[in-house]
Each structure stands twice: as structure tokens, then as C-alpha cells.
């Protein structure tokens, strides 16, 4: 590029003076006027933050931003009264606050469960189908099941069975351990008519276990995923003397595009095609067991985007159901599988996997209408309609809260180091002078060319040892400041979070699933920083840089001043799958957990269960290490005080540990701003902070 003519005697404005505020107005670029008109922090409001993060889109009817600028929860959905709303920031203050001040002293990250939300989801799903049945004159009823693979946590499963008992709500299992927990839970808490659907590939042990469940009075149905599974069922039923109830999973032609539809259609992973269905019917008829066939199951994929696609698939399955009834099977249940989606991005659209273009009520109406229409045309009695709606039930009931503990700083040059630019070699110094001349003229295109040339030339000379690291840093900062002066957007800053994406957000890493992530407090302030999130792991994939709304950065606030903690973010709608799929990457375990119910106390909630996350010893043991032996080996090389510290290290969580008192102060909450104390310490051992005993049998 030809050099611009520059008067050698003319003074050069040093880089440290080239802040965007010093440039003439034209240099600020075309976006400067609009930026200048943006409201300042004082003009910001909680309502503007709610709109910015589209909380009313993805959060309704459970999450909203309250007048204090905190994310709050309506535990009973739209029926929640004003005095029943739960401030999430106060929950975190209670859970993470020091025990000496009335907190629970739980380390973060923190998973907050709201069983009242879970109850509301169960009731809303059943109410939607009940209304669809009554309003259309449908002759059958709805009787759903929860697929425990979505979240196998004991309290989640027990809650769903308890809340669903009046609706005959049951469980679906896809493996032997899931079947065992489903049997136990239904036997203890379930409605006698509740279905226990046995899906997944099966061996003799699985089938025998399912047949044993029938002898215990459970309404168990063994769904055939493969034709050869029928032989296993017949053999086991004869051996145990149990008359089985079986279903078949049909492989439909209907499928939907996108990641969540990949298991559907003719080439789907599961199910029987038309020829195999007829073969099973023929075998059962020959064996005199055709009365055992009572259920048809299908699945056209999770996150079904539209009711038109849903109705198409349900209609196809209903035709198969009616054909099975015509062939003599004792059909009584059509299981429409999963697929009831949720609105992760709040757009209520069918364009991506992140949203769906229907409501809960519209979903139920489409299913009931499609089944009723086909059965009426075929003259077949309306069956019981079952769905396996796991994602829609549990996604909203929990919030993952984590802390941003540091952030990258924007580029700047210390005025004391401005002389470094005068020490550049002649060719680099010429680029520098030309760059500044173009900047002062407002020649943005030429300015960008010289900036790029200067950086490349300096990088080459650094590699050759001609320039020092200080020169390279000064040039980089200069070019960044000039770019901002030309109106270029400041690159997103990296916020470092006390979390493992691989452990707590596996779908985000593995399949590009996006969940709403927003600050849970300070939403009355304007978020002035665009940031991306980087986790604690050593892998480059351990980051979050894609957010709902198509954003590649997240509006955030400046972190609290140095020496304080407490900038908390929440990940929402992640109650399905993430806990079960998370691994132990870098041996980071799961989060601490609190269970929060709405109460009539001064702060509207009570913590009814609390548990710290897995310790270092727990995660080591999960990988076949022996923490007790490891401790004994290390203890031989140290004194008593160090051994005590080692014991505490084995018992601590793997995540970063910060002073909870500082966190409470930074969040604006004293330890007194917490929930009702009654029952709030259930599940938490009384511990002395200075002598935290290692509870896994390690002794000093």
C-alpha cells in the first residue's frame, strides 16, 4: 500500500491519547449518534431488562423480573398471588450465605428446584387434555406417563407421581434401573390405574422384571421395540405364569426435520414397520395371545414444531391402531410418545429447534381431535390417550445458578508506555504515523488498512526478536482503540464462570441446544457489557457464545468491585436431561441443590431440602480411585496441620470457593434477608466452618 505523505516534523498523537472520546465526531462512525441517544444507566428499568432478555417470552407463566430488578418465580403459574412470588436472588442469598448468619453455607453452582412449579406443570398438562376431551365429546380419557430418563432424581419422580395420582398419571422406563425405580415409586405413591410403560431394548431380565411388576398389581405394559422381543415375552410369561400386556412401537412414515426428528420416520432407530407389525399380530394369534396386545406406541421426535405435523403423525398412528382393533387385538391405549415442546427462546415459532408454534392447550386439542376423527371414521371405540411428555413437565421446575468471578478487561494503553510506539522500527513507525493521520482525517477505510498492516508487520518483527513483548502489546491496544474510535463494536468480553459446561449443560456443548441465560439480579441497571461465558474446564469447547435471539454475546453488567463477589447468572428451562447426561469432565461434579417451596412467611419461601454437591472424594471414587488410600499416602509426607487441610480438600466441592459473606454483601442481601427458617436446614449437617469434618471416613 503506498505510504501517505506525512510531514516528518508534524507531531504524532501518541496512542495513549487516542481514546475514542478524543476523536473528532466523524471518526466515531455512523453508529455514534444512535449510541449517544441510548438511555443511560439512570434511565434503565427492570421492564427494559425483561424486554431485553425476552423473559416474558420464554419465562411465562413462571419467571419474571420484579420491581427490585431480580428474577422472581411465580410457583403456581398465572394463579400465583402477589404475596406468593419468590425472589430468586433471596433464595441464593439464603442457600449460599454463611451459616453463622442464618444461611446454609452451600457452595455454588447451585441448582434450585421448585416443586410447586412441577405440580403446576402436571396439573396444567392434565387440565389441557381434560378440556380437549370434554369440549370435543371424546369418548376416552387422557392418562399420561412421565419418562424418567428426562430427570431421574428421586424427588422429581416422587413429586410427579404424587402430584399425578388424582389423574392416574404413571411412569415410563427405558432400562432396568429405571424400571426398578418406577416400580418402587408407583407401588408406594401411585394410582392403581397408573400406567407403567416399559420401552427400550429388552432382555429376559428386563421382561421378567416387568412381568413381576404385574404380579404386584402395577398396570405394566411391555412395548415391543423389535419383533424378536415377542419371543422373550412369551417365554418369560410362561415361565413365571403371568399373562402379559404388550404394546408395539410403530415406525411411522411421518417425521419432522431438525435434530430432534432424527429418530423418526421409516429409517428411525426404533419401532416396527408395517410388515413386522402384521407378523407380531400373526404370532400372537397363533399362540392364542392376541388379547395381550392392548397398546400402540409411536414417537415422531422431540420438540414437534407445529400442530399440523403433530396431527399428521397422530392420524397415521390412529389408522394403525384401528387396523389392529380390526385384526382382533384388544386395543385400549394409544401412546403418542414424547414431542410436546417448550419455547426456549420465547419466539413461539416453528423455525428452529428452540421453539414451538403452539400452546399446551393447542397440543392437547390437536392430539384428541386427530385420534377421535380417525376412530369415528373407522367405527372404533375411542382409546385412552397416553403421552410421554417429559421435557414439558420438568424443564421449568429448576434453575441453575452460577457465579461470574472475573472478566477480561478492554484494551487500553498506559500513558506511561506511550513512548514504546516511538521505539518501533522505521517501517512500523511509518505505518503508525500514517494510521494516525488517516484517523484524524476520518478516513476509516485507509485507517483500517494501516492498522492491519501495522499489526502484521510488528508480529513478524516480534517473531524475529526485533521488537519486545511490550511493543507488541502497545500496538495491539492502539489498534483496538482506533477501531473503537472508528465506530467498530468492542469485541465481547469474556466472563469466567464457576461452572463446567460439560457437567451441567451437556446439551449446549453436544448438540448446540440453547437455554435462556440471564443475570438474576441488578436488572434495574442497564447491562453495559457484551460478554461471552467461559467455564472452568481446560477445553476450548467449555464456553457459551451463542444465546437465544440469535445473539453471539450476552448483555451483562460490570462485575462488582475488586474484593467482592456475587454476580450471579441463571440458566433456565434446563430441568430435562441435563442432570442425567452430565458427566465428570475434569472431575467437576454436580451442583449443590436446594428445594424451595412457596410458604406464607415474610419472604414467601422455605427451603425444605438442601444438599451440597459431590465432594472431591465423591468424584474421585466414581472413577475407581480410593480417596481414603490416597489420603493415607499423602499424610505420610506431611505434618498434622497440613494433613487436616488435605482432609478438608478431599471433602470440599471441586468448584472454586469464595467467601459467602462477601457474596451476600455483593448481592445486596444480608444474611437476615432469607427464607423462613423452619425446615430450611433439612438435609444439611451442622458443621463448624473452621473444622469441617471430612465425612467419608478420612481421619488425621
XYZ file of C-alpha atoms in Angstrom:
700
model
C 0.000 0.000 0.000
C 1.532 3.383 -0.898
C 2.516 5.484 2.067
C 0.573 8.666 2.688
C 2.561 11.854 2.632
C 3.259 12.831 6.215
C 5.165 15.867 7.364
C 8.103 14.435 9.259
C 8.128 17.442 11.542
C 4.469 17.167 12.402
C 3.837 15.905 15.929
C 2.253 12.491 16.253
C -0.548 11.993 18.752
C 0.572 9.133 20.945
C -1.591 6.075 21.260
C -2.452 6.730 24.863
C -4.228 9.927 23.771
C -6.210 8.165 21.057
C -9.196 7.270 23.140
C -12.500 7.317 21.231
C -13.660 10.288 23.284
C -10.737 12.368 21.892
C -11.525 11.704 18.235
C -13.460 14.258 16.202
C -17.149 13.416 15.723
C -16.758 11.976 12.166
C -14.291 9.409 13.498
C -16.910 7.909 15.768
C -18.599 6.434 12.711
C -22.221 6.108 11.619
C -23.377 4.336 14.804
C -22.168 7.061 17.134
C -25.293 9.198 17.015
C -27.549 6.256 17.827
C -25.281 5.175 20.651
C -25.309 8.681 22.071
C -29.098 8.586 22.211
C -29.254 5.343 24.237
C -30.619 5.794 27.748
C -28.030 5.960 30.467
C -27.988 3.661 33.476
C -30.209 6.026 35.452
C -32.947 5.766 32.813
C -32.877 1.982 32.747
C -35.577 -0.129 34.389
C -36.477 -3.695 35.261
C -39.074 -3.649 32.473
C -36.396 -2.794 29.904
C -34.253 -5.697 31.129
C -37.251 -8.004 30.902
C -37.744 -6.968 27.286
C -34.033 -7.162 26.510
C -33.792 -10.776 27.685
C -37.325 -11.635 26.465
C -38.194 -13.007 29.896
C -41.933 -12.711 29.237
C -41.439 -14.777 26.066
C -39.633 -17.850 27.414
C -40.400 -17.398 31.109
C -44.189 -17.136 31.151
C -46.022 -18.003 33.273
C -43.328 -18.798 35.846
C -40.454 -16.309 35.603
C -40.450 -12.518 35.550
C -38.356 -9.534 36.628
C -39.674 -7.898 39.782
C -39.503 -4.253 40.805
C -36.260 -4.871 42.715
C -34.543 -5.902 39.483
C -34.347 -9.572 40.493
C -35.635 -12.598 38.633
C -38.643 -13.907 40.545
C -40.733 -17.057 40.311
C -44.488 -17.484 40.175
C -44.666 -21.017 41.635
C -48.333 -21.525 40.716
C -48.114 -20.005 37.252
C -50.661 -17.347 36.366
C -52.653 -18.251 39.500
C -49.817 -17.073 41.771
C -50.875 -14.280 44.094
C -48.605 -11.221 44.542
C -47.608 -12.331 48.054
C -46.576 -15.768 46.804
C -43.858 -14.714 44.360
C -40.352 -15.968 45.177
C -37.308 -13.748 44.650
C -34.585 -15.984 43.221
C -31.780 -13.722 44.450
C -33.053 -14.101 48.009
C -33.106 -17.870 47.614
C -29.453 -17.791 46.566
C -28.616 -15.480 49.465
C -30.200 -17.983 51.843
C -28.543 -21.015 50.292
C -25.050 -19.585 49.818
C -24.957 -17.275 52.813
C -22.779 -18.136 55.841
C -24.307 -20.425 58.433
C -23.350 -18.021 61.180
C -25.747 -15.506 59.673
C -28.631 -17.898 59.086
C -27.615 -19.103 55.632
C -26.965 -22.678 54.603
C -23.353 -22.219 53.539
C -23.787 -24.170 50.306
C -21.066 -23.745 47.680
C -22.029 -22.760 44.159
C -23.007 -23.678 41.476
C -26.496 -24.175 42.842
C -29.499 -25.985 41.408
C -32.750 -24.528 42.735
C -35.800 -26.775 42.428
C -39.373 -25.501 42.669
C -41.746 -28.428 43.323
C -44.720 -26.063 43.154
C -43.830 -25.377 39.514
C -43.638 -29.122 38.909
C -47.082 -29.588 40.433
C -48.454 -26.807 38.238
C -46.982 -28.408 35.107
C -48.568 -31.784 35.925
C -51.926 -30.172 36.622
C -51.744 -27.953 33.523
C -50.983 -30.891 31.206
C -53.876 -32.936 32.552
C -56.208 -29.936 32.513
C -55.381 -29.255 28.856
C -56.248 -32.801 27.817
C -59.316 -32.900 30.070
C -60.640 -29.753 28.403
C -59.916 -31.142 24.918
C -61.744 -34.378 25.789
C -64.791 -32.615 27.235
C -65.060 -29.913 24.579
C -64.972 -32.375 21.664
C -67.128 -35.116 23.184
C -64.221 -37.575 23.002
C -65.251 -40.978 24.355
C -61.997 -41.915 26.048
C -59.759 -40.197 28.575
C -56.214 -38.936 28.910
C -53.779 -40.847 31.101
C -50.184 -39.703 30.726
C -46.828 -41.002 31.905
C -43.578 -39.280 32.793
C -40.465 -40.692 31.033
C -37.993 -40.905 33.900
C -34.995 -40.580 31.542
C -35.681 -36.825 31.429
C -34.700 -36.464 35.065
C -34.319 -39.499 37.315
C -33.818 -37.510 40.509
C -35.700 -39.269 43.274
C -37.574 -36.197 44.459
C -38.580 -35.203 40.926
C -40.010 -38.653 40.158
C -41.739 -38.952 43.532
C -43.249 -35.487 43.160
C -44.648 -36.243 39.717
C -46.220 -39.497 40.871
C -47.695 -37.806 43.947
C -48.972 -34.776 42.042
C -50.293 -37.007 39.255
C -52.075 -39.522 41.472
C -55.525 -37.889 41.056
C -55.056 -38.084 37.267
C -53.867 -41.732 37.123
C -50.521 -40.365 35.977
C -47.826 -43.019 35.552
C -44.198 -43.543 34.569
C -42.221 -44.719 31.551
C -38.957 -46.642 31.876
C -36.329 -47.434 29.262
C -33.851 -49.559 31.211
C -33.745 -51.996 34.126
C -32.665 -49.414 36.740
C -35.356 -47.027 35.537
C -37.903 -49.833 35.730
C -36.892 -50.623 39.308
C -37.278 -47.018 40.451
C -40.576 -46.688 38.572
C -41.941 -49.863 40.179
C -40.940 -48.724 43.651
C -42.333 -45.227 43.254
C -45.662 -46.317 41.746
C -46.091 -49.045 44.365
C -45.550 -46.532 47.167
C -47.364 -43.464 45.818
C -49.082 -44.145 42.512
C -52.679 -44.555 41.469
C -53.507 -48.270 40.951
C -54.635 -47.485 37.397
C -51.470 -45.559 36.525
C -49.636 -46.973 33.524
C -46.088 -48.283 33.769
C -44.818 -48.201 30.186
C -41.732 -50.350 29.517
C -39.850 -49.017 26.499
C -36.306 -49.588 25.280
C -34.458 -52.705 24.167
C -35.181 -55.685 26.377
C -33.576 -58.886 27.522
C -35.027 -61.687 29.641
C -34.157 -59.904 32.898
C -35.923 -56.720 31.819
C -39.033 -58.587 30.656
C -39.123 -60.770 33.773
C -38.912 -57.676 35.947
C -41.809 -56.083 34.063
C -43.902 -59.231 34.497
C -43.110 -59.293 38.217
C -44.476 -55.750 38.367
C -47.829 -57.061 37.129
C -47.935 -59.585 39.979
C -47.531 -56.607 42.350
C -50.675 -55.010 40.996
C -48.935 -52.471 38.748
C -50.524 -51.638 35.403
C -47.465 -52.635 33.378
C -47.299 -52.665 29.585
C -44.290 -54.130 27.751
C -43.788 -52.238 24.496
C -42.085 -54.229 21.742
C -39.312 -52.225 20.067
C -38.158 -55.181 17.942
C -40.052 -58.155 16.582
C -37.788 -60.696 18.310
C -38.679 -59.271 21.721
C -42.026 -61.042 21.446
C -40.297 -64.408 21.853
C -38.648 -63.194 25.073
C -42.010 -62.004 26.424
C -43.771 -65.258 25.591
C -41.029 -67.411 27.146
C -40.804 -65.339 30.327
C -44.585 -65.155 30.760
C -44.875 -68.944 30.518
C -42.029 -69.472 32.970
C -43.466 -67.024 35.504
C -47.106 -67.861 34.867
C -48.025 -64.224 34.213
C -50.410 -63.127 31.470
C -48.608 -60.158 29.861
C -49.976 -56.936 28.476
C -47.960 -55.821 25.475
C -47.818 -52.904 23.119
C -45.968 -52.205 19.896
C -43.960 -49.228 18.815
C -44.868 -48.373 15.250
C -42.318 -46.896 12.892
C -44.347 -44.177 11.176
C -43.700 -42.526 7.843
C -44.333 -39.139 9.442
C -41.249 -37.317 10.694
C -40.074 -33.798 11.260
C -36.862 -32.133 10.230
C -34.144 -30.971 12.578
C -32.052 -32.643 15.217
C -34.975 -33.818 17.345
C -36.676 -35.582 14.449
C -33.740 -37.821 13.575
C -35.180 -40.870 15.386
C -38.469 -40.782 13.498
C -39.594 -41.841 10.039
C -39.096 -45.098 8.152
C -35.362 -45.099 8.890
C -35.787 -44.270 12.553
C -33.838 -46.121 15.220
C -36.825 -47.702 16.982
C -40.058 -49.403 16.145
C -41.713 -51.969 13.869
C -42.647 -51.366 10.265
C -45.947 -52.488 8.744
C -44.729 -55.988 7.849
C -43.294 -56.557 11.333
C -46.498 -55.342 12.977
C -48.512 -57.861 10.968
C -46.005 -60.589 11.835
C -46.383 -59.900 15.569
C -50.183 -59.977 15.255
C -49.970 -63.291 13.428
C -47.692 -64.842 16.077
C -49.913 -63.673 18.923
C -52.986 -65.026 17.169
C -51.316 -68.403 16.640
C -50.355 -68.513 20.326
C -53.848 -67.560 21.424
C -52.464 -64.367 22.995
C -53.888 -61.689 20.727
C -55.816 -60.310 23.711
C -52.446 -59.372 25.228
C -51.911 -56.686 22.566
C -53.548 -53.580 24.007
C -51.367 -50.557 23.247
C -49.883 -48.816 20.224
C -46.932 -46.510 20.760
C -45.115 -44.170 18.393
C -42.770 -41.212 18.555
C -42.141 -38.681 15.797
C -39.426 -36.766 17.629
C -38.966 -34.304 20.469
C -39.858 -30.620 20.123
C -42.521 -31.216 17.461
C -42.686 -27.736 15.883
C -46.328 -27.468 14.745
C -49.724 -28.971 15.482
C -50.185 -29.712 11.783
C -47.197 -32.072 11.832
C -48.410 -33.493 15.138
C -51.897 -34.151 13.762
C -50.406 -35.818 10.686
C -48.391 -38.257 12.800
C -51.184 -38.938 15.285
C -53.610 -39.516 12.426
C -51.276 -42.059 10.819
C -50.831 -43.872 14.134
C -54.578 -43.864 14.780
C -55.084 -45.628 11.447
C -52.685 -48.377 12.597
C -54.487 -48.549 15.952
C -57.831 -49.064 14.206
C -56.342 -51.721 11.924
C -55.049 -53.622 14.949
C -58.513 -53.477 16.500
C -59.973 -54.787 13.220
C -57.493 -57.682 13.291
C -58.775 -58.750 16.718
C -56.337 -57.191 19.176
C -57.832 -55.966 22.466
C -56.666 -52.408 21.841
C -57.362 -49.813 24.540
C -54.450 -47.317 24.644
C -52.749 -45.145 22.029
C -49.454 -43.735 23.304
C -48.450 -40.672 21.292
C -44.961 -40.658 22.848
C -42.986 -37.518 23.525
C -42.721 -34.427 21.391
C -44.592 -31.795 23.381
C -42.090 -28.971 23.066
C -41.285 -25.870 25.062
C -40.376 -22.359 23.989
C -36.676 -21.988 24.818
C -36.229 -18.675 23.015
C -39.671 -17.176 23.575
C -40.446 -16.641 19.889
C -43.429 -19.026 19.687
C -42.296 -20.104 16.225
C -41.580 -23.281 14.295
C -38.435 -22.094 12.545
C -35.852 -23.712 14.846
C -35.494 -26.459 17.424
C -35.519 -23.753 20.092
C -39.254 -23.042 19.985
C -42.683 -24.428 19.098
C -45.645 -22.713 17.480
C -48.399 -23.881 19.815
C -49.547 -23.814 23.413
C -50.151 -26.709 25.785
C -53.869 -26.443 25.112
C -53.394 -26.438 21.338
C -51.189 -29.531 21.570
C -53.807 -31.458 23.541
C -56.614 -30.346 21.227
C -54.685 -31.496 18.144
C -53.989 -34.952 19.608
C -57.546 -35.564 20.797
C -59.098 -34.333 17.551
C -56.817 -36.456 15.349
C -57.464 -39.675 17.298
C -61.203 -39.065 17.533
C -61.548 -38.242 13.853
C -59.882 -41.471 12.658
C -61.648 -43.704 15.171
C -65.038 -42.232 14.265
C -64.377 -42.832 10.597
C -63.356 -46.430 11.285
C -66.090 -47.125 13.810
C -63.603 -47.945 16.585
C -64.150 -47.020 20.218
C -62.095 -44.053 21.385
C -58.991 -45.291 23.230
C -57.227 -43.977 26.295
C -54.749 -41.358 25.096
C -51.329 -41.523 26.712
C -48.395 -39.165 26.194
C -44.803 -39.279 27.423
C -44.310 -35.557 27.900
C -41.119 -35.315 29.923
C -39.470 -32.152 28.617
C -42.651 -30.123 29.009
C -43.144 -31.340 32.582
C -39.738 -30.828 34.180
C -37.896 -28.166 32.163
C -39.317 -25.196 34.061
C -39.045 -26.524 37.603
C -35.339 -25.899 38.227
C -32.865 -23.051 37.752
C -29.096 -23.484 37.651
C -27.390 -20.537 39.358
C -23.684 -19.871 38.940
C -21.285 -17.032 39.535
C -19.122 -14.972 37.204
C -15.940 -14.428 39.190
C -13.797 -12.439 36.757
C -13.869 -10.881 33.298
C -11.380 -9.911 30.635
C -10.580 -6.200 30.526
C -10.971 -3.980 27.446
C -7.745 -2.965 25.749
C -6.062 0.230 26.927
C -2.624 1.817 26.878
C -0.981 3.221 29.963
C 0.143 6.783 29.139
C 3.482 5.941 30.713
C 4.112 3.366 27.984
C 3.256 5.609 25.022
C 6.955 6.069 24.311
C 7.101 2.440 23.156
C 5.425 3.406 19.903
C 8.287 5.821 19.204
C 10.718 2.889 19.517
C 9.210 0.959 16.600
C 11.390 0.256 13.599
C 11.256 2.757 10.755
C 8.801 0.823 8.595
C 6.465 0.121 11.552
C 6.738 3.716 12.709
C 5.741 4.918 9.241
C 2.642 2.703 9.403
C 1.889 4.106 12.839
C 2.149 7.756 11.654
C 0.034 7.051 8.569
C -2.557 5.275 10.717
C -2.914 8.283 12.986
C -3.074 10.697 10.050
C -5.909 8.679 8.496
C -7.694 8.539 11.846
C -7.586 12.316 12.294
C -8.927 12.808 8.725
C -11.758 10.364 9.378
C -10.604 8.123 6.511
C -11.910 4.893 8.023
C -11.047 2.561 5.155
C -7.416 3.694 4.963
C -7.204 3.658 8.747
C -8.259 0.012 8.857
C -5.701 -0.945 6.180
C -2.832 0.721 8.006
C -3.895 -0.800 11.339
C -3.890 -4.267 9.827
C -0.533 -3.685 8.142
C 0.998 -2.337 11.363
C -0.144 -5.342 13.400
C 1.131 -7.842 10.842
C 4.488 -6.117 10.454
C 5.001 -5.870 14.225
C 4.043 -9.515 14.704
C 6.653 -10.572 12.158
C 9.333 -8.461 13.809
C 8.391 -9.852 17.219
C 8.908 -13.378 15.928
C 12.337 -12.308 14.656
C 13.237 -10.848 18.048
C 13.405 -7.238 16.819
C 10.514 -5.994 18.968
C 9.736 -6.806 22.574
C 6.508 -8.012 24.110
C 5.773 -4.513 25.431
C 5.859 -3.085 21.899
C 3.504 -5.785 20.640
C 1.020 -5.087 23.438
C 1.141 -1.334 22.845
C 0.434 -1.758 19.118
C -2.454 -4.173 19.749
C -4.042 -1.766 22.213
C -3.540 1.176 19.851
C -5.287 -0.633 17.002
C -8.159 -1.667 19.276
C -8.663 1.916 20.479
C -8.556 3.261 16.921
C -11.073 0.628 15.804
C -13.459 1.693 18.550
C -12.945 5.303 17.547
C -13.965 4.410 14.007
C -17.226 3.024 15.349
C -16.262 -0.655 15.391
C -18.058 -2.596 18.081
C -15.970 -3.582 21.052
C -15.424 -7.350 20.926
C -17.333 -9.288 23.591
C -15.553 -9.570 26.883
C -15.060 -12.987 28.399
C -16.770 -13.613 31.734
C -15.245 -16.531 33.616
C -17.914 -18.594 35.363
C -17.681 -21.040 38.241
C -19.247 -23.892 36.280
C -18.483 -26.818 33.987
C -20.468 -26.661 30.757
C -19.764 -30.346 30.138
C -21.145 -31.351 33.536
C -24.132 -29.048 33.912
C -25.032 -28.021 30.323
C -24.127 -31.060 28.215
C -26.785 -30.425 25.560
C -25.406 -26.940 24.999
C -21.984 -28.380 24.272
C -23.027 -31.557 22.431
C -25.952 -30.573 20.201
C -25.976 -26.789 20.276
C -29.066 -26.574 22.469
C -29.605 -23.062 23.784
C -31.114 -22.262 27.147
C -32.074 -18.819 28.424
C -29.185 -17.424 30.484
C -29.539 -14.062 32.196
C -28.330 -12.271 35.331
C -30.721 -12.983 38.198
C -30.205 -9.571 39.833
C -29.230 -5.947 39.067
C -31.803 -5.936 36.281
C -32.826 -2.437 37.282
C -29.424 -1.355 35.924
C -28.553 -1.132 32.276
C -26.246 -4.032 31.267
C -23.461 -2.127 29.516
C -21.128 -5.005 28.602
C -21.434 -7.592 25.844
C -19.945 -10.820 27.144
C -19.430 -14.488 26.421
C -19.109 -17.116 29.130
C -16.054 -19.288 29.698
C -16.167 -22.170 32.175
C -13.577 -23.716 34.485
C -12.575 -26.606 32.254
C -9.371 -26.673 30.245
C -11.131 -27.325 26.918
C -11.904 -24.683 24.318
C -15.431 -26.098 23.996
C -16.114 -25.138 27.598
C -17.758 -21.862 26.709
C -21.113 -20.319 25.891
C -21.074 -17.909 22.968
C -24.471 -18.489 21.361
C -27.565 -17.183 23.090
C -31.290 -17.078 22.447
C -32.417 -14.493 19.947
C -29.502 -15.325 17.640
C -27.071 -13.296 19.733
C -23.373 -14.127 19.861
C -22.919 -12.281 23.131
C -24.943 -11.667 26.261
C -25.676 -8.220 27.754
C -24.044 -8.191 31.192
C -23.133 -5.768 33.948
C -19.705 -4.788 35.123
C -18.596 -7.154 37.850
C -18.648 -5.923 41.445
C -15.572 -4.031 42.615
C -12.440 -5.978 43.381
C -12.608 -7.918 46.615
C -16.339 -8.637 46.496
C -18.289 -11.459 44.909
C -21.834 -12.032 43.909
C -22.603 -11.550 40.211
C -24.999 -14.429 39.696
C -26.384 -15.774 36.434
C -29.219 -18.226 35.998
C -29.717 -20.871 33.338
C -33.426 -21.566 32.891
C -35.579 -24.320 31.324
C -32.847 -26.912 31.865
C -34.747 -29.296 34.121
C -34.912 -32.019 31.465
C -31.973 -34.269 30.548
C -29.055 -32.076 31.711
C -28.613 -33.738 35.102
C -28.760 -37.235 33.671
C -26.461 -36.503 30.726
C -23.811 -34.544 32.618
C -20.503 -36.342 33.128
C -17.410 -35.716 35.210
C -15.224 -33.734 32.820
C -12.135 -32.507 34.707
C -13.767 -34.265 37.690
C -16.168 -31.410 38.270
C -19.212 -32.909 39.944
C -22.796 -31.749 40.042
C -24.037 -28.593 41.764
C -25.398 -28.090 45.233
C -29.181 -28.489 45.348
C -31.932 -26.732 47.253
C -35.626 -27.495 47.150
C -37.748 -24.388 47.590
C -41.479 -24.313 48.252
C -43.821 -21.361 48.427
C -44.767 -20.505 52.010
C -46.648 -17.827 53.908
C -43.576 -16.468 55.666
C -42.135 -12.971 55.253
C -40.110 -13.919 52.188
C -42.682 -16.248 50.565
C -40.497 -19.359 50.517
C -38.992 -22.078 52.640
C -36.013 -24.261 51.773
C -37.273 -27.759 52.504
C -34.201 -29.673 51.397
C -30.576 -28.725 50.859
C -27.538 -30.758 49.878
C -24.018 -29.768 48.959
C -22.725 -31.024 45.624
C -20.401 -34.031 45.320
C -17.052 -33.610 47.046
C -13.626 -34.170 45.514
C -13.624 -37.576 47.201
C -17.021 -38.420 45.688
C -15.955 -37.710 42.122
C -12.608 -39.458 42.589
C -14.390 -42.525 43.917
C -16.695 -42.533 40.888
C -13.587 -43.054 38.733
C -12.417 -46.021 40.814
C -9.895 -44.072 42.863
C -9.738 -44.674 46.610
C -9.709 -41.340 48.454
C -9.023 -42.982 51.817
C -5.907 -44.673 50.463
C -4.819 -41.500 48.631
C -5.144 -39.526 51.854
C -3.092 -42.048 53.839
C -0.298 -41.924 51.229
C -0.173 -38.127 51.350
C -0.437 -37.976 55.138
C 2.850 -39.865 55.485
C 4.664 -36.923 53.875
C 3.301 -34.082 55.942
C 2.600 -32.819 59.435
C -0.710 -32.763 61.290
C -1.834 -29.284 60.267
C -1.217 -29.970 56.590
C -2.925 -33.350 56.893
C -6.008 -31.641 58.283
C -6.024 -29.266 55.322
C -5.706 -32.235 52.942
C -8.659 -33.927 54.615
C -10.758 -30.810 54.129
C -9.671 -30.652 50.470
C -10.946 -34.174 49.848
C -14.252 -33.188 51.436
C -14.717 -29.914 49.547
C -16.535 -29.437 46.248
C -14.315 -29.280 43.129
C -15.540 -25.815 42.141
C -13.972 -22.507 43.126
C -14.704 -21.466 46.687
C -15.386 -17.840 47.647
C -16.274 -16.145 50.889
C -20.080 -16.467 51.227
C -20.247 -13.346 53.400
C -18.692 -11.295 50.601
C -21.106 -12.853 48.145
C -24.066 -11.943 50.329
C -22.838 -8.352 50.670
C -22.231 -8.019 46.933
C -25.737 -9.254 46.192
C -27.221 -6.597 48.440
C -28.573 -9.199 50.826
C -27.666 -9.539 54.466
C -27.957 -12.946 56.000
C -31.225 -11.825 57.527
C -32.831 -11.473 54.092
C -33.569 -15.165 53.798
C -36.424 -17.604 53.866
C -38.422 -18.987 56.719
C -36.067 -20.906 58.935
C -38.491 -23.713 59.700
C -37.409 -26.867 57.932
C -34.865 -24.982 55.862
C -31.866 -26.877 57.154
C -33.258 -30.313 56.349
C -30.563 -32.446 54.772
C -27.732 -30.123 55.831
C -25.352 -31.284 58.521
C -24.482 -28.890 61.299
C -20.841 -28.082 60.677
C -18.221 -25.824 62.174
C -16.623 -23.703 59.449
C -13.162 -23.975 60.991
C -13.311 -27.707 61.484
C -15.219 -29.085 58.526
C -15.003 -32.788 59.171
C -14.264 -34.986 56.203
C -17.339 -37.230 56.311
C -16.021 -40.004 54.111
C -14.079 -41.796 56.825
C -10.814 -39.923 56.419
C -9.087 -39.140 59.680
C -5.959 -37.276 60.623
